[in-house]
Amino acid sequence: MTSSLSPSDEAAPSSAAYAELAALVMRAQNGPNQSQAQSELYTRFYSGIHATVLAWAPTTIAHDLVHDVFVTVFAELPKLRSPQAFATWVMTIARRYAMSWRRKHHPTVELTDETGVVIEEDATVADATKRALAAIRSLPATYREPLLMRFVEGLTGPQIAFATGLTPASVRVTLHRGMMLLRQAMQGAAL
Amino acid sequence: MSDYLWDKSGPVDPLAADFEAALAPLASGAGTEMGSARARQQAAQRRRNHRNMRIAGGVTLLAMVAATTLLLIHHRTRETPDTGVRFVSGDATVQYSQDSHADRPTTSPGPDMNAHATPSRFAPNQVLGHQASIQAIEETYLTLDGLGSVSLAPGSILRVLAKQHGVTRVALQNGRLHARVTAPPRLFVVDTPLATAVDLGCEYTLTTTTHHTVLRVISGSVEMQLPPELQAQIGTHVVRVPERFELQLAPAARGAVPTHDRASSPMREAIAAFAKAPVASVPALVAHATPFDGVTLWAAVTQLSPTQPGLREARKALLTPLVRWFAPPALRSPPMLAQMAAGSWWPLLVLDLAQNGAFDVNEAPTPY
């Protein structure tokens, strides 16, 4: 799956890009070529949802959860009244799925946005990858998701803004603050 | 502007590149052969880039430090005492203070003028210098070069502070100031004994005494920045006041939320009570609020800290009508409300944007 959230790779998402996405969502709701439009949404949002899920759940379960998210998204899509809110809506569902999974499997651990999460990865994941994931997951949720979108999926800031429905300025600040916290957490140590 | 973290432009950030290399195998495209190959190629390329970029980065950093130092030196030497404030008409006395540190008005009563100079009458078109203190005898009109205009009610005392970085700054010691600002936001700032009003492109009236400050915004919006002592009491450093809202501040305030000009009498009473006992007055605020009071409820939410568990229920009570009136459908579920009450940043941000968007057309809020 490629990182194709935004039509433009480097520039800030334009209002035309948002309008185009809203039109695509409406087609996926109940328009001509509905399944084609749904496939397009699947391709565009897969990477963003995957990174969001990784902020809360281990790598082994992440792809399954992404598929569960899409099943719900396409089942509920006709009820979405604001197509322009699709990105926010879909990321909310992804986060809810991942958090539900975590609550179900770790019922005694308090889950808040302010604190980091500790997630055990299995032996198939390389040590450097585990350390990188652990460092990012130790941050508050505010920073985890955009940093994972940036580093796991290779999305640029404008693409993250497009995927999450947040403003580019907000994403930029979050990325930089998150990176600053990562630097403090790493304290010069290599991955 | 190049920014590797933001859009992968410019010098590679070594730590960011390390994270990219370590996490690339997890990319959703990495399961395919093409994805893995691409990740390996990217990682190898980044390692090659690291060595070169560290050298280039060092040189660039040195150049930037030198350039910044030169700019600072240049800026200091060309800073002039020009305040950008000019007398137009009216009747007032002006006196120059020698106390260059008295930038914020004090809470001591009476005019903040000392005996270093004799007050003199204004002359039309007179430019006011740094640290000029004006006492209006009649309604007095001033222009702010390129920014807009100000009028002072009789008896008002205003100190003109140095213009720095394009920002015109005055301090209203006492009385009433009416400002009409046409410049871009944040270029006109008024200090009062209790807070600082930062113009965001607007027309407003500011009335202050040593005991209270009242801001009434006629058009646009104003940001009220609170000093540390009020921040500690109220729990926020800034209160944004949009048009048709009024904000009252007192030294002992525990809360400060704007009041819409359509707010009912019971709502006004609840807002006054919020200033003294925020949590206890939340039920009254919620009971009497209409969609026009959305900004009021929102300001109250921001002044109740989510980190104190006892305040979460109060936040939830304030958020419930806001979510009903303004939130996108995705934010309307009870779990989402609970998350917002606990301070979850992103749905609060979405709600903030939705609510402020709805209030852009203040005559008719447009809930989702």
Coordinates of C-alpha atoms in Angstrom, one line a residue:
Chain A
M1 CA 0.0 0.0 0.0
T2 CA 1.5 3.3 -0.9
S3 CA 1.4 6.6 1.0
S4 CA -1.0 8.5 -1.3
L5 CA -3.1 10.5 1.1
S6 CA -2.7 13.8 -0.5
P7 CA -2.6 14.6 -4.2
S8 CA 0.4 16.8 -3.5
D9 CA 3.4 15.5 -1.8
E10 CA 5.1 18.6 -0.6
A11 CA 2.7 21.5 -0.7
A12 CA 0.0 22.2 1.9
P13 CA -3.3 20.6 1.0
S14 CA -5.4 22.9 -1.0
S15 CA -9.1 23.6 -0.7
A16 CA -9.4 21.8 -4.1
A17 CA -7.9 18.7 -2.6
Y18 CA -10.4 18.7 0.2
A19 CA -13.3 19.3 -2.2
E20 CA -12.1 16.4 -4.3
L21 CA -11.9 14.2 -1.3
A22 CA -15.5 15.2 -0.3
A23 CA -16.7 14.4 -3.8
L24 CA -14.9 11.0 -3.6
V25 CA -16.6 10.3 -0.2
M26 CA -20.0 11.1 -1.6
R27 CA -19.4 8.7 -4.5
A28 CA -18.4 6.1 -2.0
Q29 CA -21.5 6.7 0.0
N30 CA -24.0 6.1 -2.8
G31 CA -22.9 7.2 -6.1
P32 CA -21.9 5.8 -9.5
N33 CA -18.8 3.6 -9.2
Q34 CA -19.4 3.2 -5.5
S35 CA -17.0 0.3 -5.0
Q36 CA -14.3 2.0 -7.1
A37 CA -14.6 5.1 -4.9
Q38 CA -14.4 2.9 -1.8
S39 CA -11.2 1.3 -3.2
E40 CA -9.8 4.7 -3.7
L41 CA -10.5 5.7 -0.1
Y42 CA -9.0 2.5 1.1
T43 CA -5.8 3.2 -0.8
R44 CA -5.6 6.8 0.3
F45 CA -6.2 6.3 4.0
Y46 CA -4.6 2.9 4.6
S47 CA -1.2 4.2 5.6
G48 CA -2.6 6.9 7.9
I49 CA -4.9 4.5 9.7
H50 CA -2.1 2.0 10.0
A51 CA 0.1 4.5 11.7
T52 CA -2.8 5.6 14.0
V53 CA -3.4 2.0 15.0
L54 CA 0.3 1.4 15.7
A55 CA 0.2 4.2 18.3
W56 CA -1.9 1.9 20.4
A57 CA -1.5 -1.7 19.3
P58 CA 1.4 -4.0 18.4
T59 CA 2.6 -4.5 14.8
T60 CA 1.3 -8.1 14.6
I61 CA -2.3 -7.0 15.0
A62 CA -2.1 -3.6 13.3
H63 CA -3.1 -4.7 9.7
D64 CA -6.0 -6.8 11.0
L65 CA -7.3 -3.8 13.0
V66 CA -6.9 -1.6 9.9
H67 CA -9.1 -4.0 8.0
D68 CA -11.7 -4.0 10.8
V69 CA -11.7 -0.3 10.7
F70 CA -12.4 -0.2 7.0
V71 CA -15.3 -2.7 7.4
T72 CA -16.9 -0.4 9.9
V73 CA -16.1 2.7 7.8
F74 CA -17.8 1.4 4.7
A75 CA -20.7 0.0 6.7
E76 CA -21.3 3.3 8.4
L77 CA -20.3 5.6 5.5
P78 CA -23.9 6.2 4.2
K79 CA -24.7 7.7 7.6
L80 CA -21.9 10.3 7.5
R81 CA -23.6 13.6 7.0
S82 CA -20.5 15.7 6.5
P83 CA -18.2 14.2 3.8
Q84 CA -15.7 17.0 4.4
A85 CA -15.3 15.5 7.9
F86 CA -14.3 12.1 6.6
A87 CA -10.7 12.3 7.6
T88 CA -11.5 13.2 11.2
W89 CA -14.2 10.6 11.3
V90 CA -12.2 7.7 10.0
M91 CA -9.2 8.5 12.3
T92 CA -11.6 8.6 15.2
I93 CA -12.9 5.1 14.3
A94 CA -9.3 3.8 13.9
R95 CA -8.3 5.2 17.3
R96 CA -11.4 3.8 19.0
Y97 CA -10.7 0.3 17.5
A98 CA -7.1 0.3 18.6
M99 CA -7.9 1.6 22.0
S100 CA -10.7 -1.0 22.4
W101 CA -8.3 -3.7 21.4
R102 CA -5.8 -2.5 24.0
R103 CA -8.4 -2.2 26.8
K104 CA -9.6 -5.7 26.0
H105 CA -6.1 -7.2 26.2
H106 CA -4.7 -5.0 29.0
P107 CA -7.8 -4.3 31.1
T108 CA -5.8 -3.2 34.2
V109 CA -3.7 -0.6 32.5
E110 CA -5.1 2.9 32.6
L111 CA -5.3 4.4 29.1
T112 CA -5.1 8.2 28.7
D113 CA -4.0 10.5 26.0
E114 CA -1.5 12.2 28.3
T115 CA 0.7 9.2 29.1
G116 CA 2.6 6.8 26.8
V117 CA 1.9 3.2 26.3
V118 CA 4.1 0.1 26.7
I119 CA 3.5 -2.5 24.0
E120 CA 5.3 -5.7 23.7
E121 CA 6.4 -6.6 20.2
D122 CA 7.2 -10.2 19.1
A123 CA 10.5 -11.6 18.0
T124 CA 10.0 -11.0 14.3
V125 CA 10.4 -7.2 14.9
A126 CA 14.1 -6.0 14.6
D127 CA 15.6 -4.6 17.8
A128 CA 16.2 -1.1 16.3
T129 CA 12.5 -1.1 15.2
K130 CA 11.4 -2.1 18.7
R131 CA 13.5 0.6 20.3
A132 CA 12.2 3.3 17.8
L133 CA 8.6 2.2 18.4
A134 CA 9.0 2.1 22.2
A135 CA 10.5 5.7 22.2
I136 CA 7.6 7.1 20.2
R137 CA 5.0 5.1 22.2
S138 CA 6.4 6.6 25.4
L139 CA 5.1 10.0 24.3
P140 CA 1.6 11.3 24.8
A141 CA -0.9 10.4 22.1
T142 CA -0.8 13.9 20.7
Y143 CA 2.7 13.2 19.4
R144 CA 2.6 9.4 18.8
E145 CA 0.2 9.4 15.8
P146 CA 1.7 12.1 13.7
L147 CA 5.3 10.9 14.4
L148 CA 4.4 7.4 13.4
M149 CA 2.7 8.7 10.2
R150 CA 5.9 10.6 9.5
F151 CA 8.4 7.9 10.3
V152 CA 6.6 4.6 9.6
E153 CA 4.6 5.6 6.5
G154 CA 6.8 8.4 5.3
L155 CA 4.0 10.9 5.1
T156 CA 5.0 14.6 4.9
G157 CA 3.5 17.2 7.2
P158 CA 0.9 18.4 4.6
Q159 CA -0.1 14.8 4.0
I160 CA -0.6 14.2 7.7
A161 CA -2.7 17.3 7.9
F162 CA -4.8 16.0 5.0
A163 CA -5.1 12.6 6.6
T164 CA -6.2 13.8 10.0
G165 CA -8.2 16.8 9.1
L166 CA -6.0 19.0 11.3
T167 CA -4.5 22.3 10.2
P168 CA -1.0 22.1 8.7
A169 CA 0.2 24.6 11.3
S170 CA -1.0 22.3 14.1
V171 CA 0.6 19.3 12.6
R172 CA 3.9 21.2 12.2
V173 CA 4.0 22.2 15.8
T174 CA 3.1 18.7 17.0
L175 CA 5.8 17.1 14.8
H176 CA 8.4 19.5 16.1
R177 CA 7.4 19.2 19.7
G178 CA 7.2 15.5 19.5
M179 CA 10.7 15.4 17.9
M180 CA 12.0 17.5 20.7
L181 CA 10.6 15.1 23.3
L182 CA 12.1 12.2 21.3
R183 CA 15.5 13.9 21.5
Q184 CA 15.2 14.3 25.2
A185 CA 14.1 10.7 25.6
M186 CA 17.0 9.4 23.5
Q187 CA 19.6 11.7 25.1
G188 CA 22.1 11.1 22.4
A189 CA 21.7 7.3 22.4
A190 CA 21.5 5.6 19.0
L191 CA 18.6 3.4 18.0
Chain B
M1 CA 12.0 27.3 4.3
S2 CA 13.5 23.9 4.3
D3 CA 12.4 21.6 7.1
Y4 CA 13.3 17.9 6.9
L5 CA 10.8 16.8 9.5
W6 CA 8.0 18.7 7.9
D7 CA 8.4 18.0 4.2
K8 CA 11.7 16.1 3.9
S9 CA 13.4 19.2 2.4
G10 CA 16.7 20.7 3.5
P11 CA 19.4 19.1 5.6
V12 CA 18.6 15.6 7.0
D13 CA 18.0 15.5 10.7
P14 CA 20.2 12.5 11.8
L15 CA 17.8 11.4 14.5
A16 CA 14.8 11.7 12.3
A17 CA 16.6 9.7 9.6
D18 CA 17.5 7.0 12.2
F19 CA 13.8 6.7 13.1
E20 CA 12.8 6.5 9.5
A21 CA 15.3 3.8 8.8
A22 CA 14.3 1.8 11.9
L23 CA 10.6 2.1 11.2
A24 CA 10.5 1.8 7.4
P25 CA 10.1 -2.0 7.5
L26 CA 6.7 -1.5 9.2
A27 CA 5.3 0.7 6.4
S28 CA 2.1 -0.6 5.0
G29 CA 3.8 -0.9 1.6
A30 CA 6.7 -2.8 3.2
G31 CA 5.0 -6.2 3.0
T32 CA 5.6 -6.2 -0.7
E33 CA 8.9 -6.8 -2.3
M34 CA 8.9 -3.4 -3.8
G35 CA 8.2 -1.8 -0.5
S36 CA 11.1 -3.6 1.2
A37 CA 13.5 -2.8 -1.5
R38 CA 12.5 0.8 -1.5
A39 CA 12.9 1.0 2.3
R40 CA 16.4 -0.5 2.1
Q41 CA 17.4 1.9 -0.7
Q42 CA 16.1 4.8 1.2
A43 CA 17.9 3.8 4.4
A44 CA 21.2 3.3 2.5
Q45 CA 20.8 6.7 0.8
R46 CA 20.1 8.4 4.1
R47 CA 23.2 6.9 5.7
R48 CA 25.3 8.3 2.8
N49 CA 23.6 11.6 3.2
H50 CA 24.2 11.7 6.9
R51 CA 28.0 12.0 6.6
N52 CA 27.8 14.8 4.1
M53 CA 24.9 16.6 5.7
R54 CA 26.6 16.7 9.1
I55 CA 29.5 18.6 7.6
A56 CA 27.2 20.9 5.7
G57 CA 25.0 21.3 8.7
G58 CA 27.9 22.5 10.9
V59 CA 28.9 25.1 8.3
T60 CA 25.3 26.3 7.9
L61 CA 24.8 26.6 11.6
L62 CA 27.9 28.8 12.0
A63 CA 26.7 31.0 9.1
M64 CA 23.2 31.3 10.7
V65 CA 24.7 32.3 14.1
A66 CA 26.8 34.9 12.5
A67 CA 23.9 36.3 10.4
T68 CA 21.6 36.4 13.4
T69 CA 24.2 38.3 15.5
L70 CA 24.6 40.8 12.7
L71 CA 20.9 41.3 12.4
L72 CA 20.4 41.8 16.1
I73 CA 23.2 44.4 16.2
H74 CA 21.7 46.2 13.1
H75 CA 18.2 46.1 14.6
R76 CA 19.4 47.6 17.9
T77 CA 21.3 50.4 16.3
R78 CA 18.4 51.5 14.1
E79 CA 15.7 51.3 16.8
T80 CA 14.3 54.7 17.2
P81 CA 12.1 56.3 19.9
D82 CA 9.3 56.7 17.4
T83 CA 6.1 55.4 18.9
G84 CA 3.9 55.8 15.9
V85 CA 1.3 57.6 18.1
R86 CA 0.2 61.1 17.0
F87 CA -2.2 63.6 18.5
V88 CA -5.2 64.6 16.3
S89 CA -7.7 66.6 18.3
G90 CA -9.2 67.1 21.7
D91 CA -7.6 68.5 24.9
A92 CA -5.1 66.7 27.0
T93 CA -1.9 67.2 28.9
V94 CA 1.3 65.3 28.2
Q95 CA 4.2 64.7 30.5
Y96 CA 7.4 62.7 30.0
S97 CA 8.5 60.2 32.6
Q98 CA 12.1 59.4 33.2
D99 CA 11.3 56.0 34.5
S100 CA 11.9 53.8 31.5
H101 CA 11.1 50.6 33.5
A102 CA 7.5 51.5 34.2
D103 CA 6.2 49.7 31.2
R104 CA 3.2 48.0 32.9
P105 CA 0.7 50.2 34.6
T106 CA 0.7 49.8 38.4
T107 CA -2.3 49.1 40.6
S108 CA -1.5 52.1 42.7
P109 CA -4.2 54.7 42.4
G110 CA -3.8 58.0 40.6
P111 CA -1.8 59.2 37.6
D112 CA 1.5 57.5 37.2
M113 CA 3.4 60.7 36.4
N114 CA 6.5 61.8 38.3
A115 CA 7.9 65.2 38.8
H116 CA 10.7 65.1 36.3
A117 CA 8.8 67.2 33.8
T118 CA 6.0 69.7 33.7
P119 CA 2.8 68.7 32.0
S120 CA 2.2 70.6 28.7
R121 CA -0.8 70.9 26.5
F122 CA -1.0 68.8 23.3
A123 CA -0.6 70.5 19.9
P124 CA -2.3 69.0 16.9
N125 CA -0.2 66.6 14.9
Q126 CA 2.2 66.3 17.8
V127 CA 4.1 63.0 17.8
L128 CA 4.2 61.4 21.2
G129 CA 7.6 60.1 22.3
H130 CA 8.5 57.1 24.3
Q131 CA 7.2 57.2 27.9
A132 CA 4.8 60.1 27.3
S133 CA 1.9 60.0 29.7
I134 CA -1.3 61.6 28.4
Q135 CA -4.1 62.7 30.6
A136 CA -7.3 63.5 28.6
I137 CA -9.2 66.6 29.7
E138 CA -11.8 66.2 26.9
E139 CA -12.4 63.4 24.5
T140 CA -9.0 63.0 22.9
Y141 CA -8.2 61.4 19.5
L142 CA -4.9 59.8 18.5
T143 CA -3.8 58.1 15.4
L144 CA -1.5 55.1 15.3
D145 CA 0.6 55.4 12.2
G146 CA -0.7 52.9 9.7
L147 CA -2.6 50.9 12.3
G148 CA -5.8 52.8 13.1
S149 CA -7.0 55.3 15.7
V150 CA -7.7 55.6 19.4
S151 CA -9.9 57.9 21.4
L152 CA -9.6 58.5 25.1
A153 CA -12.5 59.4 27.4
P154 CA -12.1 62.5 29.6
G155 CA -10.0 61.8 32.7
S156 CA -8.2 58.7 31.1
I157 CA -4.5 58.3 31.5
L158 CA -2.5 56.6 28.9
R159 CA 1.3 56.0 28.7
V160 CA 2.9 55.5 25.3
L161 CA 5.6 52.9 25.3
A162 CA 8.4 52.3 22.8
K163 CA 7.5 50.8 19.4
Q164 CA 9.4 47.6 18.9
H165 CA 9.4 45.1 16.1
G166 CA 6.5 47.0 14.5
V167 CA 4.3 46.6 17.6
T168 CA 2.8 49.8 19.0
R169 CA 2.3 49.5 22.7
V170 CA 0.4 51.7 25.1
A171 CA -0.5 51.3 28.8
L172 CA -4.0 52.4 29.9
Q173 CA -3.6 53.4 33.5
N174 CA -7.1 54.5 34.1
G175 CA -10.2 55.5 32.2
R176 CA -11.7 54.4 28.9
L177 CA -10.0 53.8 25.5
H178 CA -11.8 53.1 22.3
A179 CA -9.6 51.5 19.5
R180 CA -10.3 51.0 15.9
V181 CA -7.5 49.0 14.4
T182 CA -7.2 48.2 10.7
A183 CA -3.7 46.7 10.7
P184 CA -2.9 43.0 10.6
P185 CA -3.4 41.2 14.0
R186 CA -1.0 41.7 17.0
L187 CA 0.4 45.0 16.0
F188 CA -1.4 47.1 18.6
V189 CA -1.2 46.1 22.3
V190 CA -2.7 47.8 25.3
D191 CA -1.5 47.0 28.8
T192 CA -3.8 47.5 31.7
P193 CA -3.1 47.0 35.4
L194 CA -4.8 43.6 35.2
A195 CA -4.2 42.2 31.7
T196 CA -2.9 43.0 28.2
A197 CA -5.2 43.4 25.3
V198 CA -3.8 42.2 22.0
D199 CA -5.6 43.4 18.9
L200 CA -6.5 40.7 16.4
G201 CA -8.0 43.1 13.9
C202 CA -10.9 44.8 15.5
E203 CA -12.8 47.7 17.2
Y204 CA -13.2 47.6 20.9
T205 CA -13.6 49.6 24.1
L206 CA -11.4 49.0 27.1
T207 CA -12.3 50.5 30.5
T208 CA -10.0 50.1 33.4
T209 CA -9.6 51.2 37.0
T210 CA -7.2 49.8 39.5
H211 CA -9.9 47.4 40.6
H212 CA -11.3 46.0 37.4
T213 CA -10.9 45.9 33.6
V214 CA -13.8 45.6 31.1
L215 CA -13.2 44.8 27.5
R216 CA -16.1 45.1 25.0
V217 CA -15.4 44.0 21.5
I218 CA -17.5 45.6 18.8
S219 CA -16.0 43.9 15.7
G220 CA -13.2 41.3 15.1
S221 CA -11.7 39.9 18.2
V222 CA -9.2 40.7 21.0
E223 CA -6.9 38.4 22.9
M224 CA -6.6 39.1 26.6
Q225 CA -3.3 38.0 28.0
L226 CA -3.3 37.4 31.7
P227 CA -0.3 38.2 34.0
P228 CA 1.2 35.2 36.0
E229 CA -0.8 36.0 39.2
L230 CA -4.1 35.9 37.3
Q231 CA -3.0 32.9 35.2
A232 CA -2.5 30.9 38.5
Q233 CA -5.9 31.9 39.7
I234 CA -7.9 31.4 36.5
G235 CA -6.0 28.5 35.0
T236 CA -5.3 29.9 31.6
H237 CA -2.9 32.5 30.2
V238 CA -5.2 33.9 27.5
V239 CA -8.9 34.6 27.0
R240 CA -10.1 35.3 23.4
V241 CA -13.0 37.7 23.2
P242 CA -14.8 37.8 19.9
E243 CA -17.1 40.5 18.6
R244 CA -20.3 41.2 20.6
F245 CA -18.7 39.8 23.7
E246 CA -17.6 41.5 26.8
L247 CA -15.0 40.4 29.3
Q248 CA -14.7 41.6 32.9
L249 CA -11.6 41.0 35.0
A250 CA -11.0 41.6 38.6
P251 CA -7.8 41.1 40.7
A252 CA -9.4 38.3 42.7
A253 CA -11.1 36.5 39.8
R254 CA -11.0 32.7 39.8
G255 CA -12.5 32.6 36.3
A256 CA -13.0 35.0 33.4
V257 CA -15.4 34.1 30.6
P258 CA -16.8 36.4 27.9
T259 CA -20.4 37.4 27.9
H260 CA -22.5 37.7 24.7
D261 CA -24.5 40.8 24.3
R262 CA -27.6 38.6 23.9
A263 CA -26.9 36.7 27.2
S264 CA -30.0 36.5 29.4
S265 CA -30.0 38.0 32.9
P266 CA -29.7 34.6 34.6
M267 CA -26.8 33.8 32.3
R268 CA -25.1 37.0 33.2
E269 CA -25.5 36.2 36.9
A270 CA -24.1 32.7 36.3
I271 CA -21.1 34.3 34.5
A272 CA -20.5 36.6 37.4
A273 CA -20.7 33.7 39.8
F274 CA -18.2 31.8 37.6
A275 CA -15.7 34.5 38.3
K276 CA -15.9 33.8 42.0
A277 CA -16.6 30.1 42.2
P278 CA -16.1 28.4 38.8
V279 CA -17.0 24.8 39.5
A280 CA -20.0 25.6 41.6
S281 CA -21.5 27.8 38.9
V282 CA -21.2 25.4 36.1
P283 CA -24.7 24.0 36.4
A284 CA -26.2 27.5 36.2
L285 CA -24.0 28.3 33.2
V286 CA -25.2 25.1 31.4
A287 CA -28.8 25.7 32.4
H288 CA -29.1 29.2 31.0
A289 CA -26.8 29.0 28.0
T290 CA -28.1 29.2 24.4
P291 CA -26.0 28.6 21.3
F292 CA -25.0 32.3 21.4
D293 CA -23.2 31.6 24.7
G294 CA -21.0 28.9 23.1
V295 CA -17.9 31.0 23.4
T296 CA -18.7 31.5 27.1
L297 CA -19.0 27.8 27.7
W298 CA -15.9 27.1 25.7
A299 CA -13.8 29.6 27.7
A300 CA -15.1 28.0 30.9
V301 CA -14.0 24.5 29.6
T302 CA -10.5 25.9 29.0
Q303 CA -10.3 27.3 32.5
L304 CA -11.1 23.9 34.2
S305 CA -8.0 21.7 34.2
P306 CA -8.5 18.2 32.9
T307 CA -5.6 17.0 35.0
Q308 CA -7.7 17.5 38.2
P309 CA -10.1 14.5 38.2
G310 CA -12.6 16.4 40.3
L311 CA -13.1 18.9 37.4
R312 CA -13.8 16.4 34.7
E313 CA -17.5 16.2 35.5
A314 CA -17.7 20.0 35.3
R315 CA -15.9 19.9 32.0
K316 CA -18.2 17.2 30.7
A317 CA -21.3 19.2 31.8
L318 CA -20.0 22.3 29.8
L319 CA -19.0 20.2 26.8
T320 CA -22.3 18.4 26.5
P321 CA -24.3 21.4 25.1
L322 CA -21.3 22.5 23.0
V323 CA -21.1 19.0 21.4
R324 CA -24.8 19.0 20.8
W325 CA -24.7 22.4 19.1
F326 CA -21.4 22.5 17.3
A327 CA -19.6 19.2 17.1
P328 CA -19.2 17.1 13.9
P329 CA -21.1 13.8 14.1
A330 CA -17.9 11.8 14.8
L331 CA -17.4 13.6 18.2
R332 CA -20.9 13.1 19.5
S333 CA -20.6 9.7 21.2
P334 CA -20.5 9.4 25.0
P335 CA -16.9 7.9 25.0
M336 CA -15.7 10.9 22.9
L337 CA -17.3 13.3 25.3
A338 CA -15.5 11.5 28.2
Q339 CA -12.2 11.8 26.3
M340 CA -12.8 15.5 25.8
A341 CA -13.6 15.9 29.5
A342 CA -10.3 14.2 30.2
G343 CA -8.5 16.7 28.0
S344 CA -8.0 14.7 24.8
W345 CA -6.5 17.3 22.6
W346 CA -7.7 16.5 19.1
P347 CA -11.5 16.3 19.5
L348 CA -11.2 19.5 21.6
L349 CA -9.4 21.1 18.7
V350 CA -12.0 20.0 16.2
L351 CA -14.8 21.3 18.5
D352 CA -12.9 24.6 19.0
L353 CA -12.6 25.0 15.2
A354 CA -16.2 24.0 14.6
Q355 CA -17.5 26.3 17.3
N356 CA -15.4 29.3 16.2
G357 CA -16.4 28.6 12.6
A358 CA -20.0 28.6 13.6
F359 CA -19.5 31.9 15.3
D360 CA -17.9 33.6 12.4
V361 CA -21.4 34.6 11.3
N362 CA -22.3 35.8 14.7
E363 CA -25.9 36.8 13.8
A364 CA -26.8 33.2 13.3
P365 CA -24.7 30.3 14.7
T366 CA -24.8 27.4 12.3
P367 CA -24.6 24.2 14.3
Y368 CA -23.9 21.0 12.5

